PDB file of C-alpha atoms in Angstrom:
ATOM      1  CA  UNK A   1      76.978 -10.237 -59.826  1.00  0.00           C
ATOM      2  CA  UNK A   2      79.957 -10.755 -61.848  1.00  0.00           C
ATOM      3  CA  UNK A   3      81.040 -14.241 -62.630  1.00  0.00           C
ATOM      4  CA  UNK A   4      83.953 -15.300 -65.014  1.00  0.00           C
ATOM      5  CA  UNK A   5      85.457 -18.958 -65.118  1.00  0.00           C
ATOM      6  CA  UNK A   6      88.712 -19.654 -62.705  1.00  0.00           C
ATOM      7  CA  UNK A   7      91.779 -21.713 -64.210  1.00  0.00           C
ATOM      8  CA  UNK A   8      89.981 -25.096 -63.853  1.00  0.00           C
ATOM      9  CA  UNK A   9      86.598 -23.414 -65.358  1.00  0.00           C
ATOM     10  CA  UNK A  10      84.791 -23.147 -62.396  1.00  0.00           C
ATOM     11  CA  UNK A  11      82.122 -20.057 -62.363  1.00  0.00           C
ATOM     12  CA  UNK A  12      83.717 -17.631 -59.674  1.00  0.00           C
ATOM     13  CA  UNK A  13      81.564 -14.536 -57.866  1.00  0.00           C
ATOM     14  CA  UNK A  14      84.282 -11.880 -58.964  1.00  0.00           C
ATOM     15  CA  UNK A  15      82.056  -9.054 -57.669  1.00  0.00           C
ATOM     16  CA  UNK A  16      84.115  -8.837 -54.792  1.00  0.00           C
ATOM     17  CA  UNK A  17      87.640  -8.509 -56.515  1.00  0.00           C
ATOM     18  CA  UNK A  18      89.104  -4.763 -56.797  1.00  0.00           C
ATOM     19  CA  UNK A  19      89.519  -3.460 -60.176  1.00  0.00           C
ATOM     20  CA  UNK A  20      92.352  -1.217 -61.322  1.00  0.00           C
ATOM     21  CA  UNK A  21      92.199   1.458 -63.488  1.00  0.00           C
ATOM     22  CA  UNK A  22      94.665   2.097 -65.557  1.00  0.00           C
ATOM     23  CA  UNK A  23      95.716   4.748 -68.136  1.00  0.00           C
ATOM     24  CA  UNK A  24      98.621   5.683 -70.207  1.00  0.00           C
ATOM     25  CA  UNK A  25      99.665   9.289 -70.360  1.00  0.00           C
ATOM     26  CA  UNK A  26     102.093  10.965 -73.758  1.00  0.00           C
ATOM     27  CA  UNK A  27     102.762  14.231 -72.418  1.00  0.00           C
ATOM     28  CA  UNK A  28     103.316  15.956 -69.055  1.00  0.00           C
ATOM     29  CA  UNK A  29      99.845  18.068 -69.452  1.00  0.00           C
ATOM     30  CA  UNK A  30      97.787  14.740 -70.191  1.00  0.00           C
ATOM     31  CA  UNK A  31      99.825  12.960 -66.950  1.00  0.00           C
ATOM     32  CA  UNK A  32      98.947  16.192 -64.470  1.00  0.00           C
ATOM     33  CA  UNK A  33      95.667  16.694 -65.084  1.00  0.00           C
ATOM     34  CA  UNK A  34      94.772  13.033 -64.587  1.00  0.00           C
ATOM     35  CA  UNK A  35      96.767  12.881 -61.604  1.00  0.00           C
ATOM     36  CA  UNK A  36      94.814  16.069 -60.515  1.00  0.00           C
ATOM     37  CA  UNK A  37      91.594  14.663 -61.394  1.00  0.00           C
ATOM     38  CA  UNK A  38      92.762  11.948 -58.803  1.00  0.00           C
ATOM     39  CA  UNK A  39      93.699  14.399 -56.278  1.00  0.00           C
ATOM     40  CA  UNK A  40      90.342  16.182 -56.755  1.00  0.00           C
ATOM     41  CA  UNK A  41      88.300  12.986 -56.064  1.00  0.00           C
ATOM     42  CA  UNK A  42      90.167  12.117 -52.475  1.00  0.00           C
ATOM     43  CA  UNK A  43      93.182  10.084 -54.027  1.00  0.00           C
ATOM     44  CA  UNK A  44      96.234  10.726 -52.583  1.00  0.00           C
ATOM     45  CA  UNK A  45      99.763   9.980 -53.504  1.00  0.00           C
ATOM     46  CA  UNK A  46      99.681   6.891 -51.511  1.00  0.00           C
ATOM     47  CA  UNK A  47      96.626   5.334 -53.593  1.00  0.00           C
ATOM     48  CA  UNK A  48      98.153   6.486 -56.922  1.00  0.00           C
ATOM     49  CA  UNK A  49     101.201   4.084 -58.779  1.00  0.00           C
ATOM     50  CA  UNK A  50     102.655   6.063 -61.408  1.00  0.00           C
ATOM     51  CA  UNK A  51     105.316   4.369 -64.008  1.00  0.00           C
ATOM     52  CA  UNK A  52     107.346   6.281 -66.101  1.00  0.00           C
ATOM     53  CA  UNK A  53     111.230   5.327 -67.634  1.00  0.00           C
ATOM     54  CA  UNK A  54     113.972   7.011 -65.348  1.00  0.00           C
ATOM     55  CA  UNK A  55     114.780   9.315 -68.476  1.00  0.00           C
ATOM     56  CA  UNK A  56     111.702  10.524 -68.356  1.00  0.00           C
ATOM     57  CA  UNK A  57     111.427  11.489 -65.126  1.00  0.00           C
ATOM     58  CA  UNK A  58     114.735  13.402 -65.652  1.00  0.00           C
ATOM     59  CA  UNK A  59     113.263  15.363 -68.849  1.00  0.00           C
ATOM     60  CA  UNK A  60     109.988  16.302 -67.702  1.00  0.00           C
ATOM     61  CA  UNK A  61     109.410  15.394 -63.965  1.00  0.00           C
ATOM     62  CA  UNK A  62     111.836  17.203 -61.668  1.00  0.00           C
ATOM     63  CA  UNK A  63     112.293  20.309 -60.085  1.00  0.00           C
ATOM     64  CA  UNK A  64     114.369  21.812 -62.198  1.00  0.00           C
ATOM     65  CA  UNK A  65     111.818  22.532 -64.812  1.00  0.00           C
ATOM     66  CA  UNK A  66     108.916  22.663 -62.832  1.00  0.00           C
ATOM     67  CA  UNK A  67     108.818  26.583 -63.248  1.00  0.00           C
ATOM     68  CA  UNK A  68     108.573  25.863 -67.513  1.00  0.00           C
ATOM     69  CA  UNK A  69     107.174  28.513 -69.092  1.00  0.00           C
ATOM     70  CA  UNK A  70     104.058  27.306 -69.597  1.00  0.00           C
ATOM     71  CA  UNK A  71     100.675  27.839 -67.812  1.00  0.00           C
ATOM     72  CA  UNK A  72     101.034  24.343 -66.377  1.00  0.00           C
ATOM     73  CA  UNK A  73     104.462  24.993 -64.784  1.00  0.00           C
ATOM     74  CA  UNK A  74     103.742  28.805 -64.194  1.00  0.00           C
ATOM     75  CA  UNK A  75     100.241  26.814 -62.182  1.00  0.00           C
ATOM     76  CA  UNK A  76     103.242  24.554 -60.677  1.00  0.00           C
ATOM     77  CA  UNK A  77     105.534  27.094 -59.281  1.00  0.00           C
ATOM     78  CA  UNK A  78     102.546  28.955 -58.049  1.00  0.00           C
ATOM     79  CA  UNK A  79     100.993  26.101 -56.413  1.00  0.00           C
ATOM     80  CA  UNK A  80     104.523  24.846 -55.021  1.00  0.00           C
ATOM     81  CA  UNK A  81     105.608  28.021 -53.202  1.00  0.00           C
ATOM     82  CA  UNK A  82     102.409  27.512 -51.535  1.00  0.00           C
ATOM     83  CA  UNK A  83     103.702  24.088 -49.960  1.00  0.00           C
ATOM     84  CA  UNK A  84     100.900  22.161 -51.918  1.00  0.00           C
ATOM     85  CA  UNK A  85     102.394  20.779 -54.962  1.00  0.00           C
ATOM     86  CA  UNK A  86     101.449  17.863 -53.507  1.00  0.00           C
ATOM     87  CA  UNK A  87      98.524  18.321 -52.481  1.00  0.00           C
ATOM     88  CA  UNK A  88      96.533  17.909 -55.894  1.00  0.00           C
ATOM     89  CA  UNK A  89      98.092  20.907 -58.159  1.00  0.00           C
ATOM     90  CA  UNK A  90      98.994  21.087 -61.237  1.00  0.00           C
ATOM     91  CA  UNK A  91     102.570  20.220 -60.709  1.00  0.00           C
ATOM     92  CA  UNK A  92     101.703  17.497 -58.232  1.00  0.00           C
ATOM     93  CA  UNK A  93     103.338  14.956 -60.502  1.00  0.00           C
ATOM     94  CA  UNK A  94     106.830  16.337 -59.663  1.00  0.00           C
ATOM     95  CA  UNK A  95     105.657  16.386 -56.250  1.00  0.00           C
ATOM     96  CA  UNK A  96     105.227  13.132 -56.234  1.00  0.00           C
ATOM     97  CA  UNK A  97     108.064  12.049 -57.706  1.00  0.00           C
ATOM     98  CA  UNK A  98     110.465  14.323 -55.318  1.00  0.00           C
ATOM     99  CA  UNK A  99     109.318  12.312 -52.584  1.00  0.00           C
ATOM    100  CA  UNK A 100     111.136   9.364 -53.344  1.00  0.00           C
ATOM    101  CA  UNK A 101     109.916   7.482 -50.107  1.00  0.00           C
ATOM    102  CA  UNK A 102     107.849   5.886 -51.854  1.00  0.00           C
ATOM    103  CA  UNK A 103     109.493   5.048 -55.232  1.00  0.00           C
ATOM    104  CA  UNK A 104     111.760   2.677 -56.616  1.00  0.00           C
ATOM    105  CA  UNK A 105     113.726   2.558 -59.487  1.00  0.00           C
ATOM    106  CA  UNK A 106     113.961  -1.245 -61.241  1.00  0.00           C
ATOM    107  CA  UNK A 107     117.332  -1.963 -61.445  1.00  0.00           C
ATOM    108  CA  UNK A 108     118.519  -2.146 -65.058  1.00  0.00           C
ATOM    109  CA  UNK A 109     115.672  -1.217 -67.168  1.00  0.00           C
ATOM    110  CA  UNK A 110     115.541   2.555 -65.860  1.00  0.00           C
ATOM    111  CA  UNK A 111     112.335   2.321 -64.802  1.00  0.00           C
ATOM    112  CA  UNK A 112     110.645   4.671 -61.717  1.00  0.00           C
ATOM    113  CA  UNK A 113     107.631   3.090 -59.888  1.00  0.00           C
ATOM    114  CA  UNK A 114     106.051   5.675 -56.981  1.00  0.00           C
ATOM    115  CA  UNK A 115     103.248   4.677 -55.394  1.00  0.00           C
ATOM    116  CA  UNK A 116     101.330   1.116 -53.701  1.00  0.00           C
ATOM    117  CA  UNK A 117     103.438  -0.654 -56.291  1.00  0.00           C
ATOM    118  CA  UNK A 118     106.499   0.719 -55.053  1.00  0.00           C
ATOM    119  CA  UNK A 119     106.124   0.110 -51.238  1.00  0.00           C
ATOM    120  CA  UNK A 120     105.273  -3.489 -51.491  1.00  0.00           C
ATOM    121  CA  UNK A 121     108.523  -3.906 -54.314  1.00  0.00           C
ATOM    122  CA  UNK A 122     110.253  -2.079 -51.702  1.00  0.00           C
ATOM    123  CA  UNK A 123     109.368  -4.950 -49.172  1.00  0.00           C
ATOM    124  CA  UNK A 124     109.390  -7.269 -51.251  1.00  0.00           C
ATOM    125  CA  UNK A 125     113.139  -6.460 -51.346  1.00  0.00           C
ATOM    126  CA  UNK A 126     115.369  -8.022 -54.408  1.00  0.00           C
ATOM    127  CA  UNK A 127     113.084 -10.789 -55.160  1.00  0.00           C
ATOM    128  CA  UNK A 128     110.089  -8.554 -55.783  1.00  0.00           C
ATOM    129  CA  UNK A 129     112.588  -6.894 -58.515  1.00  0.00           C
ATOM    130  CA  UNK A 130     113.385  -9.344 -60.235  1.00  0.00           C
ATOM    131  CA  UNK A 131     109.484  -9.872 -62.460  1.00  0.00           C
ATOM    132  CA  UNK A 132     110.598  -6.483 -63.475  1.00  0.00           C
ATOM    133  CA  UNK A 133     108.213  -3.942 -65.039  1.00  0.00           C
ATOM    134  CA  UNK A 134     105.523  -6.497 -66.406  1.00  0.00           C
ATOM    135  CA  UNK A 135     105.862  -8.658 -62.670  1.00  0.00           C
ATOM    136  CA  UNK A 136     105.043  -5.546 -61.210  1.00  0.00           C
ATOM    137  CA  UNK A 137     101.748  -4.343 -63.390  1.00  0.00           C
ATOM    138  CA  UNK A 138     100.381  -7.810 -62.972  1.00  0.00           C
ATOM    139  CA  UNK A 139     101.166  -8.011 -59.460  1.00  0.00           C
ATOM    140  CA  UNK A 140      99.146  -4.676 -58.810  1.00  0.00           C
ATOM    141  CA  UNK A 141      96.292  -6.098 -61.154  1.00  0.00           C
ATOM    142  CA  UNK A 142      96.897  -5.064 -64.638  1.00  0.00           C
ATOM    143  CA  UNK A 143      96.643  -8.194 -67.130  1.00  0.00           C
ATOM    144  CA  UNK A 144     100.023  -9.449 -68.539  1.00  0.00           C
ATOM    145  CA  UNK A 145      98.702  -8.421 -72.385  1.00  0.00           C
ATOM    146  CA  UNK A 146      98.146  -5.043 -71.083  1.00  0.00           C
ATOM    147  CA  UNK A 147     101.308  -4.800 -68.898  1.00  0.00           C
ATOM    148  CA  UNK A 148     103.631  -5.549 -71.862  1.00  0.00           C
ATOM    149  CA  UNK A 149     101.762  -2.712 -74.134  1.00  0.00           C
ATOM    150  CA  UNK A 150     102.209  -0.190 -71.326  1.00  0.00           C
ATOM    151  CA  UNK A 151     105.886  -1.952 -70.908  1.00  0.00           C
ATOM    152  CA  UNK A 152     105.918  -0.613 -74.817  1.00  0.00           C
ATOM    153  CA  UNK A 153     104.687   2.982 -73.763  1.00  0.00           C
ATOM    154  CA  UNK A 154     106.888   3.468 -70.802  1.00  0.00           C
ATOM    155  CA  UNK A 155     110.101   2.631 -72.846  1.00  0.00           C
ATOM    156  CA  UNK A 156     108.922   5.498 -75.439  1.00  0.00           C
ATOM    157  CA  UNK A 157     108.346   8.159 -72.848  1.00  0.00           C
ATOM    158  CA  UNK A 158     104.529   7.793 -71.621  1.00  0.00           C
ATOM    159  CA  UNK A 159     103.477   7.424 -68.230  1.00  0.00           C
ATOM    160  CA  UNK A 160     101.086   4.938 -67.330  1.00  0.00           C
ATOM    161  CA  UNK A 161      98.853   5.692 -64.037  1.00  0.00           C
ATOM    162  CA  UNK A 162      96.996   3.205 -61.972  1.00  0.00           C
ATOM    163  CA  UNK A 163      94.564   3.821 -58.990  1.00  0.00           C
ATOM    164  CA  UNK A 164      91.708   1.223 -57.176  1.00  0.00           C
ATOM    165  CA  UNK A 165      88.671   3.439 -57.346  1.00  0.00           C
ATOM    166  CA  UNK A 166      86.390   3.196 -54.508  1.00  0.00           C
ATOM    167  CA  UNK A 167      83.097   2.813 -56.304  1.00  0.00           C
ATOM    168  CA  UNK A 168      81.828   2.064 -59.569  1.00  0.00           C
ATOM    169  CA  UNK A 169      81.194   5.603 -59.671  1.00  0.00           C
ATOM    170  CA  UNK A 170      84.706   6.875 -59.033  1.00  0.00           C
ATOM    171  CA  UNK A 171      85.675   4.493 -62.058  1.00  0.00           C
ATOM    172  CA  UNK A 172      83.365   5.916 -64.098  1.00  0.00           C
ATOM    173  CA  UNK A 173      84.180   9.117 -63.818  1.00  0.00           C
ATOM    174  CA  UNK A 174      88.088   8.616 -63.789  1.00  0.00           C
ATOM    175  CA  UNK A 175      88.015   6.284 -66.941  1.00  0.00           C
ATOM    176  CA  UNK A 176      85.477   9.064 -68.943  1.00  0.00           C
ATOM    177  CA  UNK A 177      87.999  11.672 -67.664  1.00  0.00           C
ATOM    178  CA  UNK A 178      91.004  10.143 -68.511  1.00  0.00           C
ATOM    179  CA  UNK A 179      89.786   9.485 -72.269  1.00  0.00           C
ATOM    180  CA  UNK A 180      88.982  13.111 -72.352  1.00  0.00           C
ATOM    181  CA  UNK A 181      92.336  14.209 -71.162  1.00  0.00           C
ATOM    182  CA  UNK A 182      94.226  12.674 -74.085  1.00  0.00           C
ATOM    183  CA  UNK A 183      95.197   9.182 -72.042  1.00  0.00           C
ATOM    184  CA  UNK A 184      95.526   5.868 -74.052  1.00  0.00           C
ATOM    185  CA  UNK A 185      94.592   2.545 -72.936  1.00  0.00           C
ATOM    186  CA  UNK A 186      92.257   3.566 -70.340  1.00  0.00           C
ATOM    187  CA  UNK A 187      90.723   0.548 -68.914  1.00  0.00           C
ATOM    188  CA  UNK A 188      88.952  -0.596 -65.298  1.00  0.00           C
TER     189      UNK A 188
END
């Protein structure tokens, strides 16, 4: 059982709580092959918030360069003429963020949210914009220290990538895989 003390230091049973895991990606290589690790356990694209600045997106997330010369995008273009760039490829990132359905951009910080995060900010409507970037990693789970050193990343080009995990197990194996991969500030 998990306990931890509330706001008025009361023990509380937090055992129950879901944890987010959370991860913060440099590169586009590092970013896909968490996001396919995802895939490859039974996420989908609806269970997976990624963050990244606008300008980002724009350099290293859209179709345009999907077909880079590189084994990744070469695995992308592949994967996409296939119809499944979606559907837990290599590539899958751009994917993602092509179907902007479920994406929002924060207005005046630049910053793309696809994902959970993004459908209830969509709801939300104005209002839920206006916590901006840190608002919206706390509201999805992440603590505020954390959210403003991701904040940080995000402005400098990273990606940060959250998912619930079903099971401790799922966790587990994300977070070791993750850490692996290159990502930074992995944490459940």
């Amino acid at each position: 059982m998990e306990n931890s003390r509330n706001e008025n230091g009361d023990f509380v049973d937090r055992s129950s709580e879901r944890r987010v895991l959370t991860g913060m990606f440099r590169d586009r290589e590092s970013t896909e092959n968490a996001y396919h690790t995802l895939n490859e356990r039974g996420y989908s694209k609806d269970d997976i918030n990624l963050v990244m600045s606008d300008e980002t997106r724009k350099a290293h997330y859209n179709e345009d360069n999907i077909s880079d010369k590189t084994e990744i995008g070469t695995k992308a273009a592949e994967h996409a003429g296939k119809g499944s760039a979606i559907g837990g490829t290599i590539g899958a990132v751009v994917g993602v963020i092509a179907a902007i359905g479920t994406s929002v951009v924060i207005p005046g910080l630049g910053i793309l949210i696809a994902g959970p995060i993004a459908a209830g900010l969509a709801g939300a409507g104005a209002g839920g914009l206006a916590g901006g970037l840190i608002g919206a990693l706390v509201g999805s789970g992440i603590p505020e220290a954390r959210a403003k050193l991701y904040e940080s990343g995000i402005k400098e080009g990273n990606v940060v990538i959250s998912v619930t995990p079903r099971n401790n197990e799922d966790a587990e194996y994300l977070e070791q895989n993750w850490k692996t991969n290159r990502g930074e500030e992995v944490h459940y």
